[in-house]
JSON list of C-alpha atoms in Angstrom, two decimals:
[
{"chain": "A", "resi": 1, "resn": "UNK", "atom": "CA", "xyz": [11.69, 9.56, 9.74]},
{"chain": "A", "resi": 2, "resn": "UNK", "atom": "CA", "xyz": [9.43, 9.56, 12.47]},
{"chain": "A", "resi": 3, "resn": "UNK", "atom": "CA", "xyz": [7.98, 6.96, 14.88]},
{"chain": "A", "resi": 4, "resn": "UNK", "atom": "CA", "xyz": [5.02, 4.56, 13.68]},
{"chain": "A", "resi": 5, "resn": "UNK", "atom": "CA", "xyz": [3.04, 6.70, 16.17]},
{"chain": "A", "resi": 6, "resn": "UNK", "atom": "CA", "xyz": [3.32, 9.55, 14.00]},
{"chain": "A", "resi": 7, "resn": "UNK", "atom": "CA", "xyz": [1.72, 7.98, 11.08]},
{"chain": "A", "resi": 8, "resn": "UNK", "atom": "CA", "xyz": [-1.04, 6.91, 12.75]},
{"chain": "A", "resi": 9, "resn": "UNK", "atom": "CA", "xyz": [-3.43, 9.44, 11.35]},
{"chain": "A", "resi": 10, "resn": "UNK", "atom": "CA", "xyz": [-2.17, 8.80, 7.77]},
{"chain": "A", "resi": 11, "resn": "UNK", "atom": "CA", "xyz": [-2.97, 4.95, 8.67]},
{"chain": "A", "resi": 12, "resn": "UNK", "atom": "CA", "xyz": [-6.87, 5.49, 9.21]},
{"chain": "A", "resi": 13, "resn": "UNK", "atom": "CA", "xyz": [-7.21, 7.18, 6.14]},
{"chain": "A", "resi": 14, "resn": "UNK", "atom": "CA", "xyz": [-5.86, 4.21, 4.42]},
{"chain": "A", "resi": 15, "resn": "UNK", "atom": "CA", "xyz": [-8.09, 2.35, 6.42]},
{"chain": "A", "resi": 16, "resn": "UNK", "atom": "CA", "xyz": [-11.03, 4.32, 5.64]},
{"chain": "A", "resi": 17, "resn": "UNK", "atom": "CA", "xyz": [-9.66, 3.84, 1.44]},
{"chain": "A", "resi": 18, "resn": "UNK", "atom": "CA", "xyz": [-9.56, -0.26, 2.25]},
{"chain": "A", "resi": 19, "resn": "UNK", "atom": "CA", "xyz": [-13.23, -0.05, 3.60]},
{"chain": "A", "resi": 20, "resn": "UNK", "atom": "CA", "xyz": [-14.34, 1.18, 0.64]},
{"chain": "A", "resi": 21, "resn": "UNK", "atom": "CA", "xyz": [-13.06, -1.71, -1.48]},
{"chain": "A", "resi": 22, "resn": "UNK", "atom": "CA", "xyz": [-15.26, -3.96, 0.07]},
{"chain": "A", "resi": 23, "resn": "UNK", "atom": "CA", "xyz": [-18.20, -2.27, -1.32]},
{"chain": "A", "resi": 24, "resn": "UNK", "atom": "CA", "xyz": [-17.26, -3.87, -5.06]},
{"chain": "A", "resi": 25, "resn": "UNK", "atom": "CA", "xyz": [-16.04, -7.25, -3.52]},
{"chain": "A", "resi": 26, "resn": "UNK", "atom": "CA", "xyz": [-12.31, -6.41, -3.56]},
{"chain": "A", "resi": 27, "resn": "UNK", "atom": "CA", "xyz": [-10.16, -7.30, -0.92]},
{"chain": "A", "resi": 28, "resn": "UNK", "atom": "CA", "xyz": [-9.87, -4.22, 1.49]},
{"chain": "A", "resi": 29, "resn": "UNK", "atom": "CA", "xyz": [-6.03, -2.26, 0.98]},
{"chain": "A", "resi": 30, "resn": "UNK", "atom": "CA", "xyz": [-6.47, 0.88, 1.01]},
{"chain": "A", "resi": 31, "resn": "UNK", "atom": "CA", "xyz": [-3.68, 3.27, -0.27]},
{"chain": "A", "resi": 32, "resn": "UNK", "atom": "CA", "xyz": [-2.72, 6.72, -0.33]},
{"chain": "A", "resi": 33, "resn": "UNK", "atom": "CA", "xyz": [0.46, 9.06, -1.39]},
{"chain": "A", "resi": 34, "resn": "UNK", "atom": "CA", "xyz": [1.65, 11.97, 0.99]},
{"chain": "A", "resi": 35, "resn": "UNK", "atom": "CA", "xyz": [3.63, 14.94, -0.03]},
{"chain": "A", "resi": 36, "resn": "UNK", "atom": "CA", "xyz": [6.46, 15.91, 0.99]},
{"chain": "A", "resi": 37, "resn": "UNK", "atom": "CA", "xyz": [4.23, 18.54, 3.64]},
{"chain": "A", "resi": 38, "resn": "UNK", "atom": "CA", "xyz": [1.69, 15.33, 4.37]},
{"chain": "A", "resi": 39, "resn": "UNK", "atom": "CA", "xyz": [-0.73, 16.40, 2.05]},
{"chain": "A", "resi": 40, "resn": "UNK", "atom": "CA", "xyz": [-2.81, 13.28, 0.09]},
{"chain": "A", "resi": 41, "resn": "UNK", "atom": "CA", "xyz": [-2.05, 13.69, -3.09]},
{"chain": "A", "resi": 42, "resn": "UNK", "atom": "CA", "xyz": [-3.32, 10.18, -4.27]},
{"chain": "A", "resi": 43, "resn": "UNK", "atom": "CA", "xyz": [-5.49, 7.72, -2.62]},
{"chain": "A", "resi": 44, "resn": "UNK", "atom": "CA", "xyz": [-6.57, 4.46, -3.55]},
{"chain": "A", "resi": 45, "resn": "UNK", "atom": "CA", "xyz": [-8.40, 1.05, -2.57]},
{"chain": "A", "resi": 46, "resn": "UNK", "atom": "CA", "xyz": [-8.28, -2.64, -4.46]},
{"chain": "A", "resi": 47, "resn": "UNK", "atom": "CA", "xyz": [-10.00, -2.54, -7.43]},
{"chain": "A", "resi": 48, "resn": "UNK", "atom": "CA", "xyz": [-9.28, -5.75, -9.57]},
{"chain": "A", "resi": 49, "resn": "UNK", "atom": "CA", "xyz": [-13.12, -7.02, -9.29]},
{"chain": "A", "resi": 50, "resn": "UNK", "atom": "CA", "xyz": [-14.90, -3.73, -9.68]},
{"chain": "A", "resi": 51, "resn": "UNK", "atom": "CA", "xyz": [-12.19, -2.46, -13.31]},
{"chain": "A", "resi": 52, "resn": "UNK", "atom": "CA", "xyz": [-11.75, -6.14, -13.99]},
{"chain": "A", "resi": 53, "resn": "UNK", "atom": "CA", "xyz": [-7.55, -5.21, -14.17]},
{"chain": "A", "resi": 54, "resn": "UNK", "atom": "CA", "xyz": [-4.93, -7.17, -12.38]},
{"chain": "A", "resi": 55, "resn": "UNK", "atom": "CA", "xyz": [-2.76, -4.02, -11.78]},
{"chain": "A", "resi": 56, "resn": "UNK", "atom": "CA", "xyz": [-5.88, -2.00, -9.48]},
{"chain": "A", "resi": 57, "resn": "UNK", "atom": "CA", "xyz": [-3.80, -2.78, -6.71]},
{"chain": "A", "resi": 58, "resn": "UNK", "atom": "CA", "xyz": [-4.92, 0.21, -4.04]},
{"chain": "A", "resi": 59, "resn": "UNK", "atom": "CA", "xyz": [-0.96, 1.16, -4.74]},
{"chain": "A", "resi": 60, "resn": "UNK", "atom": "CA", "xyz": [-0.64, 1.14, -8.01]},
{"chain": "A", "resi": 61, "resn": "UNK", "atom": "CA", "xyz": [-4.07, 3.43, -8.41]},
{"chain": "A", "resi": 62, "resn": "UNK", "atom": "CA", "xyz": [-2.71, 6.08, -5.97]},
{"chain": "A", "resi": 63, "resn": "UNK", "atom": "CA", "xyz": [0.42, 6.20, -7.17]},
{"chain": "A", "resi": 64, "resn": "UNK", "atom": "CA", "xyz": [-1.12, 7.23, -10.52]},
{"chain": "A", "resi": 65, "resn": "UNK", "atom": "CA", "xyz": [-3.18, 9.97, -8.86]},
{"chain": "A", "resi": 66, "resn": "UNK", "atom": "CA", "xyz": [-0.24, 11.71, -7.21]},
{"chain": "A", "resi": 67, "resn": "UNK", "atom": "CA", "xyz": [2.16, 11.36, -10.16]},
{"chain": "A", "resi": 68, "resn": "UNK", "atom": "CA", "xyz": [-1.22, 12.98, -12.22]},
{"chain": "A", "resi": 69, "resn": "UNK", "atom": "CA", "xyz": [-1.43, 15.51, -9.42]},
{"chain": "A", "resi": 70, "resn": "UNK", "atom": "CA", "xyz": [1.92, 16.57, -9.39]},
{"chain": "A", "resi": 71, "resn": "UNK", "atom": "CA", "xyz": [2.28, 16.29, -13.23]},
{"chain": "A", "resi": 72, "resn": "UNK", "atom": "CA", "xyz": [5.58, 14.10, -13.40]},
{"chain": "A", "resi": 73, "resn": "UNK", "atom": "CA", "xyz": [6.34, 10.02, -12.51]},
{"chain": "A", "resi": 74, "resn": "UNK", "atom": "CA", "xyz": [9.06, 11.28, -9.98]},
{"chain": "A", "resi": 75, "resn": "UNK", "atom": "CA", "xyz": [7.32, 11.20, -6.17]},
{"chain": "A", "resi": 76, "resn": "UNK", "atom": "CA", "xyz": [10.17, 12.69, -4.92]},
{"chain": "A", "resi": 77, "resn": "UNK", "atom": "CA", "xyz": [9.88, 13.15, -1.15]},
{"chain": "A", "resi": 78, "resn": "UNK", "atom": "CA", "xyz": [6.72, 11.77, -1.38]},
{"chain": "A", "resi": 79, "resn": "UNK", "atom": "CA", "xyz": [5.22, 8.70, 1.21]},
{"chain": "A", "resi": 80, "resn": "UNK", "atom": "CA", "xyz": [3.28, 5.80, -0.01]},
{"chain": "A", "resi": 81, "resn": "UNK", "atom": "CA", "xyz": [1.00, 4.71, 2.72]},
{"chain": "A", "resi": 82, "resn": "UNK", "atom": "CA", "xyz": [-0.53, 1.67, 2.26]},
{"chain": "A", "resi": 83, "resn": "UNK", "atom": "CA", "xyz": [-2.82, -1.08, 4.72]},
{"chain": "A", "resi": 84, "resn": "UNK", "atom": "CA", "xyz": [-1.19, -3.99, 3.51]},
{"chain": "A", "resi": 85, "resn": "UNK", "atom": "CA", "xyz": [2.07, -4.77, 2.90]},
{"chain": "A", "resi": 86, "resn": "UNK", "atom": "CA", "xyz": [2.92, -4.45, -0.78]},
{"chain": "A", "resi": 87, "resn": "UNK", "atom": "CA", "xyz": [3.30, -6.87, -2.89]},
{"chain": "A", "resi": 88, "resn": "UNK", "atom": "CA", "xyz": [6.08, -7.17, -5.91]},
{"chain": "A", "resi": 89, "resn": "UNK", "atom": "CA", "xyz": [4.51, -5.66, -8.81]},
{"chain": "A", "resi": 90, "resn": "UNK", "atom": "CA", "xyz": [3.13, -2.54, -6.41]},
{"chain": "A", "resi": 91, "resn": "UNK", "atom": "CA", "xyz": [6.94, -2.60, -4.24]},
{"chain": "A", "resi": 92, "resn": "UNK", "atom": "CA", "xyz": [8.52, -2.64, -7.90]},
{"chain": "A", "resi": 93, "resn": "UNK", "atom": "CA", "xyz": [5.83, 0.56, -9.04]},
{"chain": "A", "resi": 94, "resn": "UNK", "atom": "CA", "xyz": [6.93, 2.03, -5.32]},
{"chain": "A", "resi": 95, "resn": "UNK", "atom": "CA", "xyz": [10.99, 1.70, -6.18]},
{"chain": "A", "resi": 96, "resn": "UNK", "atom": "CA", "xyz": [10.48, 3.07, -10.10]},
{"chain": "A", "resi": 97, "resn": "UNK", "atom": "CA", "xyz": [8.16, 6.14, -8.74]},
{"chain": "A", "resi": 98, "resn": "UNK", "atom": "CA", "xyz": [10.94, 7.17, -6.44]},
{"chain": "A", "resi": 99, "resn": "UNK", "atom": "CA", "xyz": [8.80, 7.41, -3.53]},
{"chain": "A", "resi": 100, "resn": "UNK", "atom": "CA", "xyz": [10.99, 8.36, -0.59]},
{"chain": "A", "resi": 101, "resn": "UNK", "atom": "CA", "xyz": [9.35, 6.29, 2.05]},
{"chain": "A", "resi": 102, "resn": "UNK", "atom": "CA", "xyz": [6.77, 3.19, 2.52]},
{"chain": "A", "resi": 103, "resn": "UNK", "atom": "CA", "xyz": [4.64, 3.35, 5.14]},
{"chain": "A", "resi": 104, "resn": "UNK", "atom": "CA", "xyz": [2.31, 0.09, 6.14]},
{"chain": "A", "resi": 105, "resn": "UNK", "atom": "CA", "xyz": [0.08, -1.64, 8.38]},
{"chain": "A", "resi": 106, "resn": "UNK", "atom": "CA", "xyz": [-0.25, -5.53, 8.11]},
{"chain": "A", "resi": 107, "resn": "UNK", "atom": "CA", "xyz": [2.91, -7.97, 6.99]},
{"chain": "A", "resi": 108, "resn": "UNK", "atom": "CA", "xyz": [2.03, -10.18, 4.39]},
{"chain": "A", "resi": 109, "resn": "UNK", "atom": "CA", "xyz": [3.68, -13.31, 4.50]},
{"chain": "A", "resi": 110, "resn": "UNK", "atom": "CA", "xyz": [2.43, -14.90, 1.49]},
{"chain": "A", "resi": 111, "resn": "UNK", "atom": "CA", "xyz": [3.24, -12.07, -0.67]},
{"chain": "A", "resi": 112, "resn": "UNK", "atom": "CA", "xyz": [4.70, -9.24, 0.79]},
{"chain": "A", "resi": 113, "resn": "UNK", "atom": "CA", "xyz": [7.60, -7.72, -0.99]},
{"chain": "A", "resi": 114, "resn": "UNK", "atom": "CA", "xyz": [8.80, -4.96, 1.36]},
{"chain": "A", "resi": 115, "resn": "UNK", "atom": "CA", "xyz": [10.42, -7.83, 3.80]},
{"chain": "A", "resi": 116, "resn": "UNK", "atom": "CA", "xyz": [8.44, -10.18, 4.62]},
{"chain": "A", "resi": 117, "resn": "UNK", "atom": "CA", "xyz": [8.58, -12.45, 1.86]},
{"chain": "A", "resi": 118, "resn": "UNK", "atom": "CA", "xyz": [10.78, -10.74, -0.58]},
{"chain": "A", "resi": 119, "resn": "UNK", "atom": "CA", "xyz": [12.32, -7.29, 0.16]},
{"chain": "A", "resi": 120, "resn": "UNK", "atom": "CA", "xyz": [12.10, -5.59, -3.26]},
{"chain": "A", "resi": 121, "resn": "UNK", "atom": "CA", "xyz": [12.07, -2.05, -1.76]},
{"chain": "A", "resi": 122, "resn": "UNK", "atom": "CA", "xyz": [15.70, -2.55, -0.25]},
{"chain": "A", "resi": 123, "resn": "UNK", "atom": "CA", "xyz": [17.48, -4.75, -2.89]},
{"chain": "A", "resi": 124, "resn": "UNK", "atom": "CA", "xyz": [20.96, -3.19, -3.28]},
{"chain": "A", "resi": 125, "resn": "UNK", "atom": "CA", "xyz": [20.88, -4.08, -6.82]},
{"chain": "A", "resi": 126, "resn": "UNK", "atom": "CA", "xyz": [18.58, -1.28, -7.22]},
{"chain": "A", "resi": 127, "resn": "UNK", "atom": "CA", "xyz": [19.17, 2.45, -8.07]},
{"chain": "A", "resi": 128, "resn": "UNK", "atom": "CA", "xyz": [16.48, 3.52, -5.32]},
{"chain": "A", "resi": 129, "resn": "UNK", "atom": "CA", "xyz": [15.74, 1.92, -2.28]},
{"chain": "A", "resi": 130, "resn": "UNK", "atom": "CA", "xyz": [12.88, 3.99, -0.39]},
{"chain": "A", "resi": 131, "resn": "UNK", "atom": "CA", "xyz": [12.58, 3.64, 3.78]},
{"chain": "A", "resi": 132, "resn": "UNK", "atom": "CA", "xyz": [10.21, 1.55, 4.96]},
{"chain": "A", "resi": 133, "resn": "UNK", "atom": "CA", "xyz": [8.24, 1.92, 8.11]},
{"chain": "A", "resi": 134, "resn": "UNK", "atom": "CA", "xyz": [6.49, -1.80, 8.94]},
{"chain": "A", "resi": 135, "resn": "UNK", "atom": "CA", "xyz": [3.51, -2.69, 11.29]},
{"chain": "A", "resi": 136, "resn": "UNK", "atom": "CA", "xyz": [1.69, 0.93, 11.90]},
{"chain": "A", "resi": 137, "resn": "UNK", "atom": "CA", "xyz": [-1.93, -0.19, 13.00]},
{"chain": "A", "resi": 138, "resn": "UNK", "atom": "CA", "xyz": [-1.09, -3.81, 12.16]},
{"chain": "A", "resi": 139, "resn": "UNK", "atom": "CA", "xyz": [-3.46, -5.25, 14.57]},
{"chain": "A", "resi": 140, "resn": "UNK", "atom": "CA", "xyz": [-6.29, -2.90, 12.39]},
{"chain": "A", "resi": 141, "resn": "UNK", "atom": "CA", "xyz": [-5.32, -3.18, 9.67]},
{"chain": "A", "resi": 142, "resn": "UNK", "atom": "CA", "xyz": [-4.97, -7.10, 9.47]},
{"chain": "A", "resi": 143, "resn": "UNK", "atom": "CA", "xyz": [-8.28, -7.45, 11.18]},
{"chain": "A", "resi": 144, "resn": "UNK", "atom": "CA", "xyz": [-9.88, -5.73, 8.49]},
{"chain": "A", "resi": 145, "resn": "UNK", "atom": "CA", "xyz": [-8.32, -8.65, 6.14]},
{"chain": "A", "resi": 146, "resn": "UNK", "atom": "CA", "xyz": [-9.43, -11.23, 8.28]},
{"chain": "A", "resi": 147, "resn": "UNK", "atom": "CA", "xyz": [-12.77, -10.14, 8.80]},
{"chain": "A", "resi": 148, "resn": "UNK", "atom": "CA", "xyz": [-13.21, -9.48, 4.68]},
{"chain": "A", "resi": 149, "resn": "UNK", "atom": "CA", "xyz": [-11.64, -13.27, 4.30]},
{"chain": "A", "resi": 150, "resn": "UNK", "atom": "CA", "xyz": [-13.49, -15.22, 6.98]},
{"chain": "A", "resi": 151, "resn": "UNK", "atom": "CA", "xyz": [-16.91, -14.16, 5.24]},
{"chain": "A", "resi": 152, "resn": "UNK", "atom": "CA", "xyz": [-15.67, -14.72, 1.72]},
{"chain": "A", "resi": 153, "resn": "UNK", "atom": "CA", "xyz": [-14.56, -18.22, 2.38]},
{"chain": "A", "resi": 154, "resn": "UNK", "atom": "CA", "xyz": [-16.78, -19.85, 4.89]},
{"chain": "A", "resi": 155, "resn": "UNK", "atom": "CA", "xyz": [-19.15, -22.67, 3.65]},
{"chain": "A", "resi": 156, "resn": "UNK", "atom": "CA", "xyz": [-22.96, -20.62, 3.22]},
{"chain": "A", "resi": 157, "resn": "UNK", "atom": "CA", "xyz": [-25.06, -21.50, 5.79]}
]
């Protein structure tokens, strides 16, 4: 449903949601879920340094706020819109929240699990495969990465 054109919008306020990660040192993904109408109903950015929690994947935190929003686990016809490619544990939340599409910017080959490195989201084996719309802003959205990784891993000086 629709062209990655049309999510462009929905893209730079993800972007805007990965920005503000950097201000506690986390890598910048930002996240957010859509209703069904294209209303945010969750939003989220990495926050494993700032809550010292493994799970504060950008994903996994606004896929909490919209199932708290809409008082039920089921994202029914709901869109996950996310900077990064997810990775298993957040594809995995993704599948189990019944979201009906995923939406994102930048592959991740080292860990992406919504085709690049595993496919998660479309394993047959599964009860609930959402749609997945790759590469919307990619260029953006990975040179956000690269920008937050090049000054965290350069030698001082």
């Amino acid at each position: 449903m629709g062209s990655p054109g049309s999510w462009d919008s929905a893209m730079h306020l993800a972007l805007e949601e990965a920005r503000a990660a950097t201000s506690t040192y986390d890598v910048p993904v930002g996240a957010l879920v859509l209703d069904p109408a294209g209303g945010v109903i969750g939003r989220g950015h990495n926050a494993r340094e700032a809550c010292a929690d493994p799970t504060a994947h950008a994903e996994m935190l606004a896929l909490r706020e919209a199932a708290g929003s809409l008082g039920q686990w089921r994202l029914d016809g709901c869109t996950l819109v996310v900077t990064l490619e997810p990775c298993t544990m957040c594809a995995g939340a993704a599948v189990l929240s019944r979201v009906q599409r995923i939406v994102f910017g930048a592959f991740d080959p080292k860990a992406g699990a919504a085709g690049s490195l595993w496919d998660v989201v479309r394993d047959r084996r599964l009860n609930h495969r959402p749609e997945v719309l790759a590469g919307v802003l990619a260029d953006e959205c990975g040179a956000l990465l690269q920008e937050f990784f090049v000054g965290h891993r350069d030698p001082p000086g």
